[in-house]
Amino acid sequence: MYSSAEAKAEADRCLYCVDAPCIKACPTEIDIPTFIKKIASGNVRGAAATIFEQNLLGHSCARVCPVEVLCAGDCVYNAWEREPIHIGRLQRYATETATKAEEAGAPKLFTPKPKNGKRVACVGAGPASLAFAGTLALEGFEATVFEKRAVPGGLNTTGIAPYKLQADDALHEVAWVESFGVTIKTGVEIGKDIKAEDLIRDYDAVFIGVGLGEDTKLGVPGEDGPGVIGATAWIEEMKLTLPREHAKSLGRVLVVGGGNTAIDVAREAKGLGADDVAMVYRRSQKEMSGYAHELEGARIEGVRFVENVVPHSFVRDASGKLVALRVSRAEGGKAVPGTEHDLPCDLVALAIGQSKLRAIATQFPGVTLDAKGCVVVNDAATCRTGNEKVYAGGDCINGGKEVVNAVADGRNAARDVLARLSKGS
């Protein structure tokens, strides 16, 4: 993280543009020039407040946001072929400095309003729900978050690669949101422990922020067994259960997929000391959906790219141990018969998508799904579903985007709830 002198020097570079394209590029519309200006003037606490007023999860977003394609990607310096402002690092500096000061006894950045007698419930304790619950708790709502897992935080706690965001840091942010008066109940499954109709009856509004489900499988022979794991399941294991020193025995790792999750797994595995790491993709590297700067980072760190191959089957020895991934050469993304060959490996991580959590959403009357299995909302500005008391946001409505998009959904839904209930409707 920046020192105070480094932060000021970087902040002083900001031109405080009139049209501020960086703001327009941020899904949560943080007033970036203003928070940077406050850092430059030594008002770090004010800078953090400016960030959190738009994005209560500004701490984790400062670490995981792809700033190269969002705010910093639209910095005017790019057009002049000069280095853009390091917005993400400045945001991290402001949020960390301010929250640590709170812990050391400084006045709280935000004080919740007196209770207004309204109650809201969230399904799932990921970034979207935390933004929703935190925003309304500060407005005096009684906000309760129900989480099926044993730990809250959703993707930030279990699904973001540790080299970007450690589980402890994610949980620390959850605790900060809880300090507004948000109640989080883990180990509670909606539909099993509490019925959806009970939530609708007992609360003034319900927010569905369940994210995505299990990792998608390839459906090829030999897949079930040791050595083959879903990408998000592997990341969760890295963050919550497996001591990092033990991860150095990963051996040869293949990551199937070309998206950002695949890159996260590949870079994390390489950083943990795997003997060899390769991303396996059915088309060329240029056609991978992962961000270009992340792919370049993986390449620099030693990740190999195995392009234009399609998984055919998993090869195991007599004991059942995984020894290779058999692939076919691909043309146009399609396997070419008779071109099968083996890629030796000890571990294969599948990063080809995740299932949708249809069952939970459809338990709420009036809530519908689109053809892709995503929860349907009227628009991003309100995140209202077909049930006037039920809202939804995050990956369950967009199929999988950035953390900052989930935060924007939760905040927008909270603001709509506040406006709607203030009118008495």
PDB file of N, CA and C in Angstrom, residues 19-106:
ATOM      1  N   ASP A  19     -15.278  16.720 -17.009  1.00  0.00           N
ATOM      2  CA  ASP A  19     -16.225  15.663 -17.379  1.00  0.00           C
ATOM      3  C   ASP A  19     -15.925  14.339 -16.688  1.00  0.00           C
ATOM      4  N   ALA A  20     -14.770  14.193 -16.081  1.00  0.00           N
ATOM      5  CA  ALA A  20     -14.374  13.029 -15.282  1.00  0.00           C
ATOM      6  C   ALA A  20     -14.829  11.697 -15.889  1.00  0.00           C
ATOM      7  N   PRO A  21     -14.217  11.269 -16.961  1.00  0.00           N
ATOM      8  CA  PRO A  21     -14.610   9.977 -17.554  1.00  0.00           C
ATOM      9  C   PRO A  21     -14.427   8.798 -16.610  1.00  0.00           C
ATOM     10  N   CYS A  22     -13.541   8.942 -15.634  1.00  0.00           N
ATOM     11  CA  CYS A  22     -13.329   7.853 -14.675  1.00  0.00           C
ATOM     12  C   CYS A  22     -14.604   7.563 -13.875  1.00  0.00           C
ATOM     13  N   ILE A  23     -15.375   8.605 -13.568  1.00  0.00           N
ATOM     14  CA  ILE A  23     -16.615   8.399 -12.814  1.00  0.00           C
ATOM     15  C   ILE A  23     -17.602   7.597 -13.647  1.00  0.00           C
ATOM     16  N   LYS A  24     -17.713   7.964 -14.918  1.00  0.00           N
ATOM     17  CA  LYS A  24     -18.659   7.273 -15.792  1.00  0.00           C
ATOM     18  C   LYS A  24     -18.275   5.810 -15.999  1.00  0.00           C
ATOM     19  N   ALA A  25     -16.987   5.508 -15.871  1.00  0.00           N
ATOM     20  CA  ALA A  25     -16.527   4.141 -16.087  1.00  0.00           C
ATOM     21  C   ALA A  25     -16.684   3.262 -14.849  1.00  0.00           C
ATOM     22  N   CYS A  26     -17.012   3.874 -13.714  1.00  0.00           N
ATOM     23  CA  CYS A  26     -17.172   3.115 -12.463  1.00  0.00           C
ATOM     24  C   CYS A  26     -18.636   2.725 -12.291  1.00  0.00           C
ATOM     25  N   PRO A  27     -18.963   1.437 -12.203  1.00  0.00           N
ATOM     26  CA  PRO A  27     -20.365   1.030 -12.035  1.00  0.00           C
ATOM     27  C   PRO A  27     -21.026   1.637 -10.802  1.00  0.00           C
ATOM     28  N   THR A  28     -20.246   1.997  -9.780  1.00  0.00           N
ATOM     29  CA  THR A  28     -20.841   2.614  -8.591  1.00  0.00           C
ATOM     30  C   THR A  28     -20.706   4.134  -8.597  1.00  0.00           C
ATOM     31  N   GLU A  29     -20.226   4.695  -9.657  1.00  0.00           N
ATOM     32  CA  GLU A  29     -20.132   6.147  -9.869  1.00  0.00           C
ATOM     33  C   GLU A  29     -19.445   6.871  -8.699  1.00  0.00           C
ATOM     34  N   ILE A  30     -18.381   6.296  -8.188  1.00  0.00           N
ATOM     35  CA  ILE A  30     -17.618   6.987  -7.142  1.00  0.00           C
ATOM     36  C   ILE A  30     -17.092   8.306  -7.708  1.00  0.00           C
ATOM     37  N   ASP A  31     -17.166   9.366  -6.916  1.00  0.00           N
ATOM     38  CA  ASP A  31     -16.628  10.667  -7.346  1.00  0.00           C
ATOM     39  C   ASP A  31     -15.106  10.608  -7.184  1.00  0.00           C
ATOM     40  N   ILE A  32     -14.478  10.024  -8.180  1.00  0.00           N
ATOM     41  CA  ILE A  32     -13.046   9.734  -8.104  1.00  0.00           C
ATOM     42  C   ILE A  32     -12.192  10.998  -7.996  1.00  0.00           C
ATOM     43  N   PRO A  33     -12.400  12.004  -8.843  1.00  0.00           N
ATOM     44  CA  PRO A  33     -11.556  13.208  -8.711  1.00  0.00           C
ATOM     45  C   PRO A  33     -11.659  13.845  -7.322  1.00  0.00           C
ATOM     46  N   THR A  34     -12.864  13.820  -6.745  1.00  0.00           N
ATOM     47  CA  THR A  34     -13.022  14.436  -5.424  1.00  0.00           C
ATOM     48  C   THR A  34     -12.277  13.658  -4.342  1.00  0.00           C
ATOM     49  N   PHE A  35     -12.386  12.333  -4.368  1.00  0.00           N
ATOM     50  CA  PHE A  35     -11.673  11.592  -3.311  1.00  0.00           C
ATOM     51  C   PHE A  35     -10.159  11.718  -3.486  1.00  0.00           C
ATOM     52  N   ILE A  36      -9.719  11.774  -4.732  1.00  0.00           N
ATOM     53  CA  ILE A  36      -8.281  11.946  -4.957  1.00  0.00           C
ATOM     54  C   ILE A  36      -7.835  13.346  -4.509  1.00  0.00           C
ATOM     55  N   LYS A  37      -8.663  14.344  -4.781  1.00  0.00           N
ATOM     56  CA  LYS A  37      -8.329  15.705  -4.360  1.00  0.00           C
ATOM     57  C   LYS A  37      -8.203  15.782  -2.840  1.00  0.00           C
ATOM     58  N   LYS A  38      -9.080  15.051  -2.148  1.00  0.00           N
ATOM     59  CA  LYS A  38      -9.021  15.048  -0.688  1.00  0.00           C
ATOM     60  C   LYS A  38      -7.733  14.396  -0.181  1.00  0.00           C
ATOM     61  N   ILE A  39      -7.303  13.348  -0.866  1.00  0.00           N
ATOM     62  CA  ILE A  39      -6.019  12.735  -0.489  1.00  0.00           C
ATOM     63  C   ILE A  39      -4.896  13.744  -0.674  1.00  0.00           C
ATOM     64  N   ALA A  40      -4.943  14.441  -1.791  1.00  0.00           N
ATOM     65  CA  ALA A  40      -3.891  15.424  -2.080  1.00  0.00           C
ATOM     66  C   ALA A  40      -3.832  16.517  -1.023  1.00  0.00           C
ATOM     67  N   SER A  41      -4.997  16.829  -0.436  1.00  0.00           N
ATOM     68  CA  SER A  41      -5.024  17.889   0.584  1.00  0.00           C
ATOM     69  C   SER A  41      -4.841  17.356   1.993  1.00  0.00           C
ATOM     70  N   GLY A  42      -4.607  16.047   2.103  1.00  0.00           N
ATOM     71  CA  GLY A  42      -4.370  15.451   3.424  1.00  0.00           C
ATOM     72  C   GLY A  42      -5.629  15.000   4.140  1.00  0.00           C
ATOM     73  N   ASN A  43      -6.796  15.104   3.498  1.00  0.00           N
ATOM     74  CA  ASN A  43      -8.060  14.710   4.113  1.00  0.00           C
ATOM     75  C   ASN A  43      -8.388  13.271   3.715  1.00  0.00           C
ATOM     76  N   VAL A  44      -7.657  12.334   4.271  1.00  0.00           N
ATOM     77  CA  VAL A  44      -7.829  10.928   3.896  1.00  0.00           C
ATOM     78  C   VAL A  44      -9.172  10.399   4.398  1.00  0.00           C
ATOM     79  N   ARG A  45      -9.567  10.802   5.577  1.00  0.00           N
ATOM     80  CA  ARG A  45     -10.857  10.379   6.118  1.00  0.00           C
ATOM     81  C   ARG A  45     -12.000  10.848   5.181  1.00  0.00           C
ATOM     82  N   GLY A  46     -11.918  12.073   4.725  1.00  0.00           N
ATOM     83  CA  GLY A  46     -12.920  12.584   3.791  1.00  0.00           C
ATOM     84  C   GLY A  46     -12.903  11.827   2.478  1.00  0.00           C
ATOM     85  N   ALA A  47     -11.699  11.446   2.033  1.00  0.00           N
ATOM     86  CA  ALA A  47     -11.591  10.674   0.798  1.00  0.00           C
ATOM     87  C   ALA A  47     -12.304   9.336   0.940  1.00  0.00           C
ATOM     88  N   ALA A  48     -12.084   8.675   2.071  1.00  0.00           N
ATOM     89  CA  ALA A  48     -12.743   7.386   2.304  1.00  0.00           C
ATOM     90  C   ALA A  48     -14.261   7.552   2.353  1.00  0.00           C
ATOM     91  N   ALA A  49     -14.715   8.614   2.998  1.00  0.00           N
ATOM     92  CA  ALA A  49     -16.165   8.849   3.074  1.00  0.00           C
ATOM     93  C   ALA A  49     -16.756   9.038   1.682  1.00  0.00           C
ATOM     94  N   THR A  50     -16.057   9.761   0.818  1.00  0.00           N
ATOM     95  CA  THR A  50     -16.530   9.961  -0.556  1.00  0.00           C
ATOM     96  C   THR A  50     -16.660   8.628  -1.285  1.00  0.00           C
ATOM     97  N   ILE A  51     -15.700   7.745  -1.066  1.00  0.00           N
ATOM     98  CA  ILE A  51     -15.747   6.421  -1.702  1.00  0.00           C
ATOM     99  C   ILE A  51     -16.912   5.601  -1.153  1.00  0.00           C
ATOM    100  N   PHE A  52     -16.992   5.518   0.178  1.00  0.00           N
ATOM    101  CA  PHE A  52     -17.998   4.644   0.792  1.00  0.00           C
ATOM    102  C   PHE A  52     -19.427   5.148   0.582  1.00  0.00           C
ATOM    103  N   GLU A  53     -19.598   6.437   0.383  1.00  0.00           N
ATOM    104  CA  GLU A  53     -20.960   6.951   0.155  1.00  0.00           C
ATOM    105  C   GLU A  53     -21.564   6.352  -1.116  1.00  0.00           C
ATOM    106  N   GLN A  54     -20.734   5.982  -2.045  1.00  0.00           N
ATOM    107  CA  GLN A  54     -21.227   5.353  -3.279  1.00  0.00           C
ATOM    108  C   GLN A  54     -21.028   3.842  -3.271  1.00  0.00           C
ATOM    109  N   ASN A  55     -20.038   3.388  -2.547  1.00  0.00           N
ATOM    110  CA  ASN A  55     -19.659   1.976  -2.597  1.00  0.00           C
ATOM    111  C   ASN A  55     -19.189   1.530  -1.221  1.00  0.00           C
ATOM    112  N   LEU A  56     -20.085   0.904  -0.463  1.00  0.00           N
ATOM    113  CA  LEU A  56     -19.730   0.482   0.896  1.00  0.00           C
ATOM    114  C   LEU A  56     -18.656  -0.602   0.900  1.00  0.00           C
ATOM    115  N   LEU A  57     -18.482  -1.273  -0.224  1.00  0.00           N
ATOM    116  CA  LEU A  57     -17.438  -2.286  -0.307  1.00  0.00           C
ATOM    117  C   LEU A  57     -16.227  -1.745  -1.094  1.00  0.00           C
ATOM    118  N   GLY A  58     -16.000  -0.452  -0.936  1.00  0.00           N
ATOM    119  CA  GLY A  58     -14.884   0.177  -1.637  1.00  0.00           C
ATOM    120  C   GLY A  58     -13.533  -0.380  -1.245  1.00  0.00           C
ATOM    121  N   HIS A  59     -13.466  -0.997  -0.084  1.00  0.00           N
ATOM    122  CA  HIS A  59     -12.197  -1.585   0.374  1.00  0.00           C
ATOM    123  C   HIS A  59     -11.826  -2.785  -0.489  1.00  0.00           C
ATOM    124  N   SER A  60     -12.762  -3.723  -0.666  1.00  0.00           N
ATOM    125  CA  SER A  60     -12.443  -4.897  -1.488  1.00  0.00           C
ATOM    126  C   SER A  60     -12.391  -4.537  -2.967  1.00  0.00           C
ATOM    127  N   CYS A  61     -13.250  -3.610  -3.389  1.00  0.00           N
ATOM    128  CA  CYS A  61     -13.222  -3.218  -4.806  1.00  0.00           C
ATOM    129  C   CYS A  61     -11.882  -2.589  -5.176  1.00  0.00           C
ATOM    130  N   ALA A  62     -11.251  -1.922  -4.224  1.00  0.00           N
ATOM    131  CA  ALA A  62      -9.944  -1.329  -4.496  1.00  0.00           C
ATOM    132  C   ALA A  62      -8.901  -2.397  -4.796  1.00  0.00           C
ATOM    133  N   ARG A  63      -9.162  -3.608  -4.352  1.00  0.00           N
ATOM    134  CA  ARG A  63      -8.209  -4.705  -4.562  1.00  0.00           C
ATOM    135  C   ARG A  63      -8.565  -5.569  -5.766  1.00  0.00           C
ATOM    136  N   VAL A  64      -9.864  -5.726  -6.027  1.00  0.00           N
ATOM    137  CA  VAL A  64     -10.256  -6.712  -7.041  1.00  0.00           C
ATOM    138  C   VAL A  64     -10.802  -6.104  -8.320  1.00  0.00           C
ATOM    139  N   CYS A  65     -11.110  -4.804  -8.314  1.00  0.00           N
ATOM    140  CA  CYS A  65     -11.661  -4.194  -9.529  1.00  0.00           C
ATOM    141  C   CYS A  65     -10.637  -4.228 -10.677  1.00  0.00           C
ATOM    142  N   PRO A  66     -11.090  -4.534 -11.881  1.00  0.00           N
ATOM    143  CA  PRO A  66     -10.195  -4.424 -13.050  1.00  0.00           C
ATOM    144  C   PRO A  66     -10.089  -2.962 -13.472  1.00  0.00           C
ATOM    145  N   VAL A  67      -9.359  -2.180 -12.693  1.00  0.00           N
ATOM    146  CA  VAL A  67      -9.297  -0.733 -12.944  1.00  0.00           C
ATOM    147  C   VAL A  67      -8.739  -0.417 -14.328  1.00  0.00           C
ATOM    148  N   GLU A  68      -7.946  -1.356 -14.859  1.00  0.00           N
ATOM    149  CA  GLU A  68      -7.344  -1.119 -16.177  1.00  0.00           C
ATOM    150  C   GLU A  68      -8.399  -0.992 -17.279  1.00  0.00           C
ATOM    151  N   VAL A  69      -9.573  -1.592 -17.047  1.00  0.00           N
ATOM    152  CA  VAL A  69     -10.638  -1.502 -18.054  1.00  0.00           C
ATOM    153  C   VAL A  69     -11.815  -0.682 -17.533  1.00  0.00           C
ATOM    154  N   LEU A  70     -11.743  -0.207 -16.304  1.00  0.00           N
ATOM    155  CA  LEU A  70     -12.807   0.635 -15.761  1.00  0.00           C
ATOM    156  C   LEU A  70     -12.260   2.053 -15.566  1.00  0.00           C
ATOM    157  N   CYS A  71     -12.141   2.499 -14.326  1.00  0.00           N
ATOM    158  CA  CYS A  71     -11.800   3.899 -14.063  1.00  0.00           C
ATOM    159  C   CYS A  71     -10.447   4.329 -14.652  1.00  0.00           C
ATOM    160  N   ALA A  72      -9.385   3.606 -14.301  1.00  0.00           N
ATOM    161  CA  ALA A  72      -8.064   3.988 -14.809  1.00  0.00           C
ATOM    162  C   ALA A  72      -7.973   3.822 -16.321  1.00  0.00           C
ATOM    163  N   GLY A  73      -8.765   2.888 -16.850  1.00  0.00           N
ATOM    164  CA  GLY A  73      -8.783   2.682 -18.295  1.00  0.00           C
ATOM    165  C   GLY A  73      -9.345   3.871 -19.049  1.00  0.00           C
ATOM    166  N   ASP A  74     -10.159   4.698 -18.362  1.00  0.00           N
ATOM    167  CA  ASP A  74     -10.735   5.884 -19.002  1.00  0.00           C
ATOM    168  C   ASP A  74     -10.064   7.172 -18.551  1.00  0.00           C
ATOM    169  N   CYS A  75      -8.963   7.063 -17.809  1.00  0.00           N
ATOM    170  CA  CYS A  75      -8.230   8.262 -17.383  1.00  0.00           C
ATOM    171  C   CYS A  75      -7.715   9.003 -18.626  1.00  0.00           C
ATOM    172  N   VAL A  76      -7.819  10.318 -18.608  1.00  0.00           N
ATOM    173  CA  VAL A  76      -7.431  11.103 -19.787  1.00  0.00           C
ATOM    174  C   VAL A  76      -5.953  10.937 -20.135  1.00  0.00           C
ATOM    175  N   TYR A  77      -5.141  10.568 -19.153  1.00  0.00           N
ATOM    176  CA  TYR A  77      -3.710  10.401 -19.425  1.00  0.00           C
ATOM    177  C   TYR A  77      -3.466   9.340 -20.496  1.00  0.00           C
ATOM    178  N   ASN A  78      -4.377   8.342 -20.582  1.00  0.00           N
ATOM    179  CA  ASN A  78      -4.187   7.285 -21.577  1.00  0.00           C
ATOM    180  C   ASN A  78      -4.137   7.858 -22.991  1.00  0.00           C
ATOM    181  N   ALA A  79      -5.007   8.844 -23.239  1.00  0.00           N
ATOM    182  CA  ALA A  79      -5.055   9.425 -24.578  1.00  0.00           C
ATOM    183  C   ALA A  79      -3.767  10.164 -24.919  1.00  0.00           C
ATOM    184  N   TRP A  80      -3.031  10.551 -23.907  1.00  0.00           N
ATOM    185  CA  TRP A  80      -1.765  11.261 -24.119  1.00  0.00           C
ATOM    186  C   TRP A  80      -0.572  10.312 -24.035  1.00  0.00           C
ATOM    187  N   GLU A  81      -0.901   9.008 -23.974  1.00  0.00           N
ATOM    188  CA  GLU A  81       0.127   7.967 -23.863  1.00  0.00           C
ATOM    189  C   GLU A  81       1.006   8.185 -22.641  1.00  0.00           C
ATOM    190  N   ARG A  82       0.357   8.621 -21.580  1.00  0.00           N
ATOM    191  CA  ARG A  82       1.048   8.766 -20.293  1.00  0.00           C
ATOM    192  C   ARG A  82       0.395   7.822 -19.285  1.00  0.00           C
ATOM    193  N   GLU A  83       1.099   7.509 -18.234  1.00  0.00           N
ATOM    194  CA  GLU A  83       0.593   6.557 -17.253  1.00  0.00           C
ATOM    195  C   GLU A  83      -0.659   7.107 -16.570  1.00  0.00           C
ATOM    196  N   PRO A  84      -1.763   6.330 -16.572  1.00  0.00           N
ATOM    197  CA  PRO A  84      -2.986   6.807 -15.926  1.00  0.00           C
ATOM    198  C   PRO A  84      -2.813   6.899 -14.411  1.00  0.00           C
ATOM    199  N   ILE A  85      -3.691   7.661 -13.778  1.00  0.00           N
ATOM    200  CA  ILE A  85      -3.686   7.745 -12.316  1.00  0.00           C
ATOM    201  C   ILE A  85      -3.940   6.355 -11.731  1.00  0.00           C
ATOM    202  N   HIS A  86      -3.210   5.994 -10.711  1.00  0.00           N
ATOM    203  CA  HIS A  86      -3.381   4.690 -10.065  1.00  0.00           C
ATOM    204  C   HIS A  86      -4.561   4.768  -9.094  1.00  0.00           C
ATOM    205  N   ILE A  87      -5.745   4.792  -9.676  1.00  0.00           N
ATOM    206  CA  ILE A  87      -6.959   5.016  -8.883  1.00  0.00           C
ATOM    207  C   ILE A  87      -7.188   3.896  -7.871  1.00  0.00           C
ATOM    208  N   GLY A  88      -6.983   2.663  -8.297  1.00  0.00           N
ATOM    209  CA  GLY A  88      -7.205   1.536  -7.389  1.00  0.00           C
ATOM    210  C   GLY A  88      -6.314   1.608  -6.160  1.00  0.00           C
ATOM    211  N   ARG A  89      -5.053   1.946  -6.354  1.00  0.00           N
ATOM    212  CA  ARG A  89      -4.127   2.023  -5.216  1.00  0.00           C
ATOM    213  C   ARG A  89      -4.482   3.189  -4.300  1.00  0.00           C
ATOM    214  N   LEU A  90      -4.923   4.288  -4.888  1.00  0.00           N
ATOM    215  CA  LEU A  90      -5.335   5.425  -4.049  1.00  0.00           C
ATOM    216  C   LEU A  90      -6.597   5.085  -3.268  1.00  0.00           C
ATOM    217  N   GLN A  91      -7.509   4.364  -3.908  1.00  0.00           N
ATOM    218  CA  GLN A  91      -8.729   3.957  -3.198  1.00  0.00           C
ATOM    219  C   GLN A  91      -8.395   3.013  -2.046  1.00  0.00           C
ATOM    220  N   ARG A  92      -7.479   2.115  -2.295  1.00  0.00           N
ATOM    221  CA  ARG A  92      -7.070   1.193  -1.224  1.00  0.00           C
ATOM    222  C   ARG A  92      -6.413   1.964  -0.083  1.00  0.00           C
ATOM    223  N   TYR A  93      -5.583   2.924  -0.437  1.00  0.00           N
ATOM    224  CA  TYR A  93      -4.910   3.727   0.592  1.00  0.00           C
ATOM    225  C   TYR A  93      -5.937   4.453   1.461  1.00  0.00           C
ATOM    226  N   ALA A  94      -6.914   5.086   0.823  1.00  0.00           N
ATOM    227  CA  ALA A  94      -7.899   5.868   1.576  1.00  0.00           C
ATOM    228  C   ALA A  94      -8.774   4.979   2.463  1.00  0.00           C
ATOM    229  N   THR A  95      -9.275   3.893   1.892  1.00  0.00           N
ATOM    230  CA  THR A  95     -10.200   3.048   2.655  1.00  0.00           C
ATOM    231  C   THR A  95      -9.489   2.318   3.790  1.00  0.00           C
ATOM    232  N   GLU A  96      -8.284   1.817   3.518  1.00  0.00           N
ATOM    233  CA  GLU A  96      -7.560   1.108   4.582  1.00  0.00           C
ATOM    234  C   GLU A  96      -7.148   2.063   5.700  1.00  0.00           C
ATOM    235  N   THR A  97      -6.657   3.224   5.313  1.00  0.00           N
ATOM    236  CA  THR A  97      -6.205   4.184   6.321  1.00  0.00           C
ATOM    237  C   THR A  97      -7.364   4.608   7.220  1.00  0.00           C
ATOM    238  N   ALA A  98      -8.515   4.889   6.613  1.00  0.00           N
ATOM    239  CA  ALA A  98      -9.656   5.378   7.390  1.00  0.00           C
ATOM    240  C   ALA A  98     -10.243   4.306   8.289  1.00  0.00           C
ATOM    241  N   THR A  99     -10.373   3.091   7.784  1.00  0.00           N
ATOM    242  CA  THR A  99     -10.981   2.040   8.602  1.00  0.00           C
ATOM    243  C   THR A  99     -10.037   1.598   9.732  1.00  0.00           C
ATOM    244  N   LYS A 100      -8.747   1.622   9.465  1.00  0.00           N
ATOM    245  CA  LYS A 100      -7.798   1.301  10.535  1.00  0.00           C
ATOM    246  C   LYS A 100      -7.831   2.381  11.617  1.00  0.00           C
ATOM    247  N   ALA A 101      -8.027   3.618  11.197  1.00  0.00           N
ATOM    248  CA  ALA A 101      -8.133   4.704  12.174  1.00  0.00           C
ATOM    249  C   ALA A 101      -9.364   4.515  13.051  1.00  0.00           C
ATOM    250  N   GLU A 102     -10.463   4.064  12.445  1.00  0.00           N
ATOM    251  CA  GLU A 102     -11.669   3.757  13.221  1.00  0.00           C
ATOM    252  C   GLU A 102     -11.365   2.717  14.289  1.00  0.00           C
ATOM    253  N   GLU A 103     -10.672   1.674  13.885  1.00  0.00           N
ATOM    254  CA  GLU A 103     -10.345   0.603  14.822  1.00  0.00           C
ATOM    255  C   GLU A 103      -9.449   1.104  15.956  1.00  0.00           C
ATOM    256  N   ALA A 104      -8.673   2.119  15.651  1.00  0.00           N
ATOM    257  CA  ALA A 104      -7.757   2.667  16.666  1.00  0.00           C
ATOM    258  C   ALA A 104      -8.445   3.697  17.560  1.00  0.00           C
ATOM    259  N   GLY A 105      -9.746   3.934  17.298  1.00  0.00           N
ATOM    260  CA  GLY A 105     -10.478   4.829  18.186  1.00  0.00           C
ATOM    261  C   GLY A 105     -10.950   6.136  17.583  1.00  0.00           C
ATOM    262  N   ALA A 106     -10.639   6.353  16.307  1.00  0.00           N
ATOM    263  CA  ALA A 106     -11.119   7.573  15.642  1.00  0.00           C
ATOM    264  C   ALA A 106     -12.635   7.519  15.500  1.00  0.00           C
TER     265      ALA A 106
END
